[in-house]
Short mmCIF file of C-alpha atoms and ligand atoms in Angstrom, two decimals:
data_model
loop_
_atom_site.label_atom_id
_atom_site.label_comp_id
_atom_site.label_asym_id
_atom_site.label_seq_id
_atom_site.Cartn_x
_atom_site.Cartn_y
_atom_site.Cartn_z
CA MET O 1 7.62 3.35 25.63
CA THR O 2 4.35 4.51 24.10
CA ALA O 3 4.66 5.50 20.47
CA SER O 4 3.81 8.92 19.08
CA ILE O 5 0.96 8.62 16.61
CA ILE O 6 1.59 9.87 13.08
CA ASN O 7 -1.77 11.41 12.24
CA GLY O 8 -2.26 10.86 8.52
CA LYS O 9 -5.65 12.52 8.53
CA GLU O 10 -4.21 15.80 9.84
CA ILE O 11 -1.19 15.72 7.55
CA ALA O 12 -3.41 14.93 4.54
CA ALA O 13 -5.69 17.86 5.45
CA LYS O 14 -2.70 20.22 5.59
CA LYS O 15 -1.42 18.97 2.22
CA ARG O 16 -4.88 19.30 0.67
CA MET O 17 -5.04 22.94 1.75
CA GLU O 18 -1.73 23.57 0.02
CA ILE O 19 -2.98 21.76 -3.10
CA ALA O 20 -6.24 23.78 -3.14
CA GLU O 21 -4.24 27.04 -3.03
CA GLU O 22 -2.08 25.91 -5.92
CA VAL O 23 -5.16 24.77 -7.90
CA ASN O 24 -6.55 28.29 -7.47
CA ARG O 25 -3.32 29.81 -8.67
CA ILE O 26 -3.16 27.80 -11.87
CA LYS O 27 -6.88 28.26 -12.50
CA ASN O 28 -6.13 31.98 -12.63
CA LEU O 29 -3.62 31.17 -15.34
CA GLY O 30 -6.38 29.47 -17.34
CA VAL O 31 -5.96 25.77 -16.50
CA THR O 32 -8.27 23.74 -14.27
CA PRO O 33 -6.68 20.42 -13.31
CA GLY O 34 -8.80 17.55 -14.63
CA LEU O 35 -8.75 13.90 -13.59
CA ALA O 36 -10.44 11.15 -15.59
CA VAL O 37 -11.25 7.97 -13.70
CA ILE O 38 -12.26 4.87 -15.63
CA LEU O 39 -14.26 2.27 -13.75
CA VAL O 40 -14.88 -1.05 -15.47
CA GLY O 41 -17.59 -3.22 -13.94
CA ASP O 42 -19.32 -2.78 -10.59
CA ASN O 43 -16.90 -4.02 -7.94
CA PRO O 44 -18.27 -2.37 -4.74
CA ALA O 45 -14.81 -1.57 -3.27
CA SER O 46 -13.75 0.04 -6.55
CA GLN O 47 -16.96 2.08 -6.62
CA THR O 48 -16.18 3.45 -3.15
CA TYR O 49 -12.57 4.32 -4.09
CA VAL O 50 -13.75 6.07 -7.24
CA LYS O 51 -16.39 8.05 -5.35
CA ASN O 52 -13.75 9.22 -2.84
CA LYS O 53 -11.49 10.36 -5.66
CA GLU O 54 -14.31 12.36 -7.27
CA LYS O 55 -15.16 13.94 -3.92
CA ALA O 56 -11.54 14.93 -3.31
CA CYS O 57 -11.37 16.56 -6.76
CA GLN O 58 -14.50 18.58 -6.07
CA GLU O 59 -13.25 19.71 -2.65
CA LEU O 60 -9.99 20.94 -4.16
CA GLY O 61 -11.61 22.74 -7.09
CA MET O 62 -10.44 20.25 -9.73
CA ASN O 63 -12.54 18.76 -12.50
CA SER O 64 -13.27 15.08 -12.37
CA VAL O 65 -14.73 12.92 -15.10
CA LEU O 66 -15.98 9.46 -14.24
CA ILE O 67 -16.19 7.03 -17.14
CA LYS O 68 -18.14 3.90 -16.26
CA MET O 69 -17.78 0.93 -18.56
CA PRO O 70 -19.61 -2.38 -18.36
CA GLU O 71 -17.77 -5.49 -17.11
CA GLU O 72 -17.92 -7.07 -20.59
CA ILE O 73 -16.33 -4.11 -22.42
CA SER O 74 -13.65 -5.21 -24.88
CA GLU O 75 -9.99 -4.42 -24.28
CA GLU O 76 -9.97 -2.58 -27.61
CA SER O 77 -12.80 -0.22 -26.55
CA LEU O 78 -11.07 0.52 -23.27
CA LEU O 79 -7.77 1.27 -25.05
CA SER O 80 -9.52 3.53 -27.53
CA LYS O 81 -11.16 5.49 -24.66
CA ILE O 82 -7.73 5.93 -23.07
CA ALA O 83 -6.30 7.14 -26.41
CA GLU O 84 -9.09 9.73 -26.56
CA LEU O 85 -8.29 10.95 -23.03
CA ASN O 86 -4.56 11.04 -23.81
CA ASN O 87 -5.41 13.61 -26.51
CA ASP O 88 -7.89 15.63 -24.46
CA PRO O 89 -6.20 18.85 -23.25
CA SER O 90 -8.73 19.31 -20.42
CA ILE O 91 -7.61 16.00 -18.84
CA HIS O 92 -4.31 16.03 -16.95
CA GLY O 93 -4.56 12.74 -15.11
CA ILE O 94 -5.93 9.36 -16.20
CA LEU O 95 -6.58 6.61 -13.74
CA VAL O 96 -7.95 3.18 -14.52
CA GLN O 97 -9.33 1.69 -11.34
CA LEU O 98 -7.84 -1.76 -10.70
CA PRO O 99 -8.52 -4.65 -10.67
CA LEU O 100 -9.78 -5.08 -14.24
CA PRO O 101 -11.89 -8.00 -15.50
CA LYS O 102 -9.81 -11.05 -16.42
CA HIS O 103 -10.24 -10.69 -20.21
CA ILE O 104 -8.43 -7.33 -20.14
CA GLU O 105 -4.63 -7.29 -19.87
CA GLU O 106 -3.73 -4.89 -17.06
CA LYS O 107 -0.18 -4.31 -18.32
CA LYS O 108 -1.40 -3.28 -21.77
CA VAL O 109 -3.88 -0.83 -20.24
CA ILE O 110 -1.31 0.77 -17.92
CA GLU O 111 1.16 1.14 -20.77
CA SER O 112 -1.46 2.77 -22.99
CA ILE O 113 -1.81 5.75 -20.63
CA SER O 114 0.38 8.69 -21.62
CA PRO O 115 3.30 8.85 -19.14
CA PHE O 116 2.51 12.61 -18.93
CA LYS O 117 -0.95 11.79 -17.55
CA ASP O 118 -0.05 8.69 -15.51
CA VAL O 119 -0.94 10.19 -12.13
CA ASP O 120 -0.99 6.74 -10.48
CA GLY O 121 2.71 6.42 -11.31
CA PHE O 122 2.31 2.85 -12.60
CA HIS O 123 3.63 3.33 -16.17
CA PRO O 124 7.04 1.69 -16.70
CA ILE O 125 8.44 5.05 -17.87
CA ASN O 126 7.53 6.69 -14.57
CA ILE O 127 8.80 3.68 -12.63
CA GLY O 128 12.09 3.82 -14.54
CA ARG O 129 12.38 7.54 -13.97
CA MET O 130 11.74 7.05 -10.25
CA MET O 131 14.37 4.28 -10.08
CA THR O 132 16.98 6.48 -11.71
CA GLY O 133 16.14 9.41 -9.45
CA GLN O 134 14.60 11.58 -12.19
CA ASP O 135 11.45 13.64 -11.87
CA ALA O 136 8.44 11.31 -12.19
CA PHE O 137 4.87 10.79 -11.13
CA LEU O 138 5.43 8.80 -7.95
CA PRO O 139 2.95 6.07 -7.00
CA CYS O 140 0.51 7.59 -4.54
CA THR O 141 0.71 5.32 -1.48
CA PRO O 142 4.54 5.15 -1.36
CA TYR O 143 4.71 8.90 -2.01
CA GLY O 144 2.21 9.51 0.79
CA ILE O 145 4.41 7.53 3.19
CA MET O 146 7.41 9.71 2.34
CA VAL O 147 5.35 12.85 2.98
CA LEU O 148 4.17 11.48 6.34
CA LEU O 149 7.78 11.07 7.47
CA GLU O 150 8.82 14.43 6.09
CA GLU O 151 5.97 16.19 7.88
CA THR O 152 6.88 14.40 11.12
CA ASP O 153 10.55 15.47 10.77
CA ILE O 154 11.79 11.88 10.78
CA SER O 155 15.19 11.74 9.09
CA ILE O 156 15.88 8.98 6.56
CA ALA O 157 19.52 9.15 5.42
CA GLY O 158 21.55 6.30 6.89
CA LYS O 159 18.51 4.62 8.49
CA HIS O 160 17.82 0.93 7.99
CA VAL O 161 14.40 0.59 6.37
CA VAL O 162 12.80 -2.84 6.25
CA VAL O 163 9.85 -3.24 3.89
CA VAL O 164 7.61 -6.26 4.39
CA GLY O 165 5.85 -6.78 1.04
CA ARG O 166 7.10 -6.39 -2.52
CA SER O 167 4.05 -5.55 -4.61
CA ASN O 168 4.50 -3.29 -7.62
CA ILE O 169 2.18 -0.66 -6.18
CA VAL O 170 3.44 -0.44 -2.59
CA GLY O 171 6.38 -2.55 -1.40
CA LYS O 172 8.82 -2.24 -4.31
CA PRO O 173 8.36 1.48 -4.99
CA VAL O 174 8.39 2.53 -1.33
CA GLY O 175 11.74 0.77 -0.83
CA GLN O 176 13.08 2.57 -3.90
CA LEU O 177 11.95 5.96 -2.59
CA PHE O 178 13.76 5.30 0.69
CA LEU O 179 16.87 4.23 -1.22
CA ASN O 180 16.68 7.49 -3.20
CA LYS O 181 16.75 9.26 0.19
CA ASP O 182 19.94 7.42 1.24
CA ALA O 183 18.41 4.76 3.48
CA THR O 184 19.72 1.20 3.59
CA VAL O 185 16.80 -0.94 2.43
CA THR O 186 15.87 -4.57 3.06
CA TYR O 187 12.87 -6.17 1.35
CA CYS O 188 11.03 -9.09 2.95
CA HIS O 189 8.26 -11.21 1.39
CA SER O 190 6.46 -14.50 1.74
CA LYS O 191 9.61 -16.54 1.04
CA THR O 192 11.77 -14.64 3.54
CA LYS O 193 13.23 -16.90 6.21
CA ASP O 194 13.26 -15.74 9.84
CA LEU O 195 11.32 -12.55 9.17
CA LYS O 196 11.83 -11.37 12.76
CA ILE O 197 15.61 -11.24 12.38
CA HIS O 198 15.20 -8.70 9.58
CA THR O 199 12.33 -6.65 10.98
CA ASN O 200 14.09 -6.32 14.34
CA GLN O 201 16.89 -4.41 12.65
CA ALA O 202 14.55 -1.81 11.21
CA ASP O 203 14.84 1.81 12.26
CA ILE O 204 11.84 2.29 9.97
CA LEU O 205 9.53 -0.68 9.38
CA ILE O 206 6.99 -0.63 6.56
CA ALA O 207 4.24 -3.25 6.69
CA ALA O 208 2.52 -3.80 3.32
CA VAL O 209 1.44 -7.41 3.61
CA GLY O 210 -2.36 -7.51 3.56
CA ILE O 211 -2.68 -9.80 6.61
CA PRO O 212 -4.57 -8.39 9.63
CA ASN O 213 -2.35 -7.67 12.67
CA PHE O 214 0.56 -9.62 11.15
CA ILE O 215 3.38 -7.53 12.67
CA LYS O 216 3.62 -8.09 16.42
CA ALA O 217 5.73 -6.44 19.14
CA GLU O 218 8.30 -9.25 18.75
CA HIS O 219 8.98 -8.06 15.17
CA VAL O 220 9.80 -4.50 16.22
CA LYS O 221 12.92 -2.88 17.66
CA ASP O 222 12.42 -0.50 20.62
CA GLY O 223 11.75 3.02 19.38
CA ALA O 224 11.36 2.08 15.68
CA VAL O 225 9.14 4.03 13.30
CA VAL O 226 6.34 1.69 12.18
CA ILE O 227 4.30 2.49 9.08
CA ASP O 228 1.20 0.36 8.58
CA VAL O 229 -0.03 0.30 4.98
CA GLY O 230 -2.54 -2.52 5.45
CA ILE O 231 -6.26 -2.03 5.00
CA ASN O 232 -7.92 -5.22 6.19
CA ARG O 233 -11.01 -6.44 8.00
CA ASN O 234 -10.47 -8.48 11.14
CA GLU O 235 -12.66 -11.43 12.16
CA ALA O 236 -15.20 -9.03 13.67
CA GLY O 237 -15.40 -7.17 10.35
CA LYS O 238 -13.59 -4.14 11.80
CA LEU O 239 -11.06 -2.20 9.75
CA CYS O 240 -7.49 -2.98 10.81
CA GLY O 241 -3.95 -2.76 9.53
CA ASP O 242 -1.10 -5.22 9.06
CA VAL O 243 0.33 -4.18 12.43
CA ASP O 244 -1.02 -5.24 15.80
CA PHE O 245 -1.46 -1.66 16.96
CA ALA O 246 -2.23 -2.45 20.63
CA GLU O 247 1.06 -4.24 21.26
CA VAL O 248 3.36 -2.54 18.76
CA SER O 249 2.40 0.97 19.90
CA GLU O 250 3.85 0.06 23.35
CA LYS O 251 7.24 -0.57 21.79
CA ALA O 252 7.61 1.66 18.72
CA GLY O 253 8.76 5.28 18.75
CA TYR O 254 6.26 6.35 16.09
CA ILE O 255 3.35 4.50 14.55
CA THR O 256 0.64 5.14 11.96
CA PRO O 257 -2.88 4.04 12.97
CA VAL O 258 -5.44 2.35 10.70
CA PRO O 259 -7.64 4.16 9.79
CA LYS O 260 -6.27 7.75 9.70
CA GLY O 261 -2.69 6.79 8.89
CA VAL O 262 -1.41 6.03 5.41
CA GLY O 263 -4.91 5.76 3.88
CA PRO O 264 -5.77 9.49 3.68
CA MET O 265 -2.39 10.21 2.07
CA THR O 266 -3.03 8.04 -1.00
CA ILE O 267 -5.83 10.14 -2.50
CA THR O 268 -4.04 13.32 -1.41
CA MET O 269 -0.99 12.40 -3.46
CA LEU O 270 -3.23 11.48 -6.41
CA MET O 271 -4.60 15.03 -6.24
CA TYR O 272 -1.06 16.36 -5.96
CA ASN O 273 0.04 14.40 -9.06
CA THR O 274 -2.95 15.68 -11.05
CA LEU O 275 -2.12 19.24 -10.06
CA LYS O 276 1.52 18.67 -10.99
CA SER O 277 0.49 17.33 -14.41
CA ALA O 278 -1.76 20.35 -15.02
CA ALA O 279 1.07 22.72 -14.03
CA GLN O 280 3.44 20.88 -16.38
CA SER O 281 0.93 21.21 -19.21
CA LEU O 282 1.06 25.00 -18.72
CA ASN O 283 4.81 24.93 -19.19
CA ARG O 284 4.49 22.83 -22.36
CA ASN O 285 2.08 25.30 -23.99
P1 NDP C 1 -0.16 -7.64 -2.29
O1 NDP C 1 -1.05 -8.75 -1.89
O2 NDP C 1 0.00 -7.29 -3.73
O3 NDP C 1 1.31 -7.92 -1.69
C1 NDP C 1 1.48 -8.43 -0.40
C2 NDP C 1 2.94 -8.66 -0.16
O4 NDP C 1 3.08 -9.22 1.14
C3 NDP C 1 3.59 -9.63 -1.16
O5 NDP C 1 4.82 -9.13 -1.60
C4 NDP C 1 3.77 -10.92 -0.35
O6 NDP C 1 4.91 -11.66 -0.69
C5 NDP C 1 3.95 -10.36 1.07
N1 NDP C 1 3.59 -11.37 2.06
C6 NDP C 1 2.47 -12.13 2.10
N2 NDP C 1 2.53 -12.98 3.14
C7 NDP C 1 3.70 -12.73 3.77
C8 NDP C 1 4.33 -13.31 4.89
N3 NDP C 1 3.78 -14.30 5.59
N4 NDP C 1 5.55 -12.82 5.26
C9 NDP C 1 6.13 -11.82 4.57
N5 NDP C 1 5.57 -11.24 3.49
C10 NDP C 1 4.38 -11.70 3.09
O7 NDP C 1 -0.67 -6.37 -1.45
P2 NDP C 1 -0.47 -4.79 -1.67
O8 NDP C 1 0.96 -4.43 -1.63
O9 NDP C 1 -1.30 -4.34 -2.81
O10 NDP C 1 -1.20 -4.26 -0.35
C11 NDP C 1 -0.73 -4.58 0.94
C12 NDP C 1 -1.71 -4.03 1.96
O11 NDP C 1 -1.79 -2.63 1.82
C13 NDP C 1 -3.15 -4.53 1.78
O12 NDP C 1 -3.75 -4.63 3.06
C14 NDP C 1 -3.82 -3.44 0.99
O13 NDP C 1 -5.22 -3.38 1.21
C15 NDP C 1 -3.14 -2.23 1.57
N6 NDP C 1 -3.09 -1.08 0.68
C16 NDP C 1 -3.36 0.13 1.25
C17 NDP C 1 -3.31 1.28 0.51
C18 NDP C 1 -3.56 2.57 1.19
O14 NDP C 1 -3.92 3.53 0.53
N7 NDP C 1 -3.34 2.66 2.50
C19 NDP C 1 -3.01 1.25 -0.93
C20 NDP C 1 -2.64 -0.06 -1.43
C21 NDP C 1 -2.71 -1.18 -0.65
P3 NDP C 1 5.09 -12.40 -2.13
O15 NDP C 1 5.48 -11.30 -3.08
O16 NDP C 1 6.19 -13.36 -1.90
O17 NDP C 1 3.77 -13.02 -2.44
#
């Protein structure tokens, strides 16, 4: 079997068109969605991510504000900037680009962002709301994965979903979102014994490990849906996922490529969350 490719780039483009239309609609009601991105230090990967977020905002007609702070900024100054943005009515989403320098406590920073403006979906209030099935800002990569499946008409209820990886930003929340949609969910991680036994039972397999080409054909059941979250460089310096695409695509039913799979969905859902926050602010006024 050769897998059907789930084209994240195309699905993201379709979603972005829908978002742009909605941005226009609420602009006519007097609100322009605004995203503030705080970048501390000059990590090159973070700079690229931040630039892409700004570009996406511009393309969709949203405002974006980039706040650059030096590496040695104090935690107190960062928190006071966030407090200012929390109170700024023109800002609907606040994102602090991670990782932060070691002298700043990440948890404290995340918790200082108003849950109403937490468009990354990392605040414990949003996580708790997601876990209890209430309306919440959903973390962007897991949310993007759910949209990919929805747009591909892949049903979830009753399916066995195996998630390899349990980070707070990808693995844990994506499993929760599948559970909310009535899947049976298994989490695997670095201490899991006999990984293959678990992954081979997956109707839907999510790889969020961070190891190039880690998931091989032997890990995958015939016809399974395989979602590759990984963004890695292989030995030749080429971008690759956590799934060995060449061999797994011969066995899976559906597969996401890297690039053009999950990646484009992450920023798209960030834009969606910012729009949602702006629309909610209209209802609060
Ligand atoms: P983390 O490093 O935070 O988590 C990796 C997870 O993989 C951990 O839970 C770890 O287990 C598990 N793991 C490591 N080794 C093994 C192993 N041998 N067997 C089974 N599980 C293992 O990574 P992230 O979740 O942040 O990211 C994962 C990948 O996704 C990365 O490549 C990252 O670049 C990419 N990514 C892509 C995004 C996108 O937009 N497409 C967004 C975010 C991330 P343990 O908990 O036991 O250590």
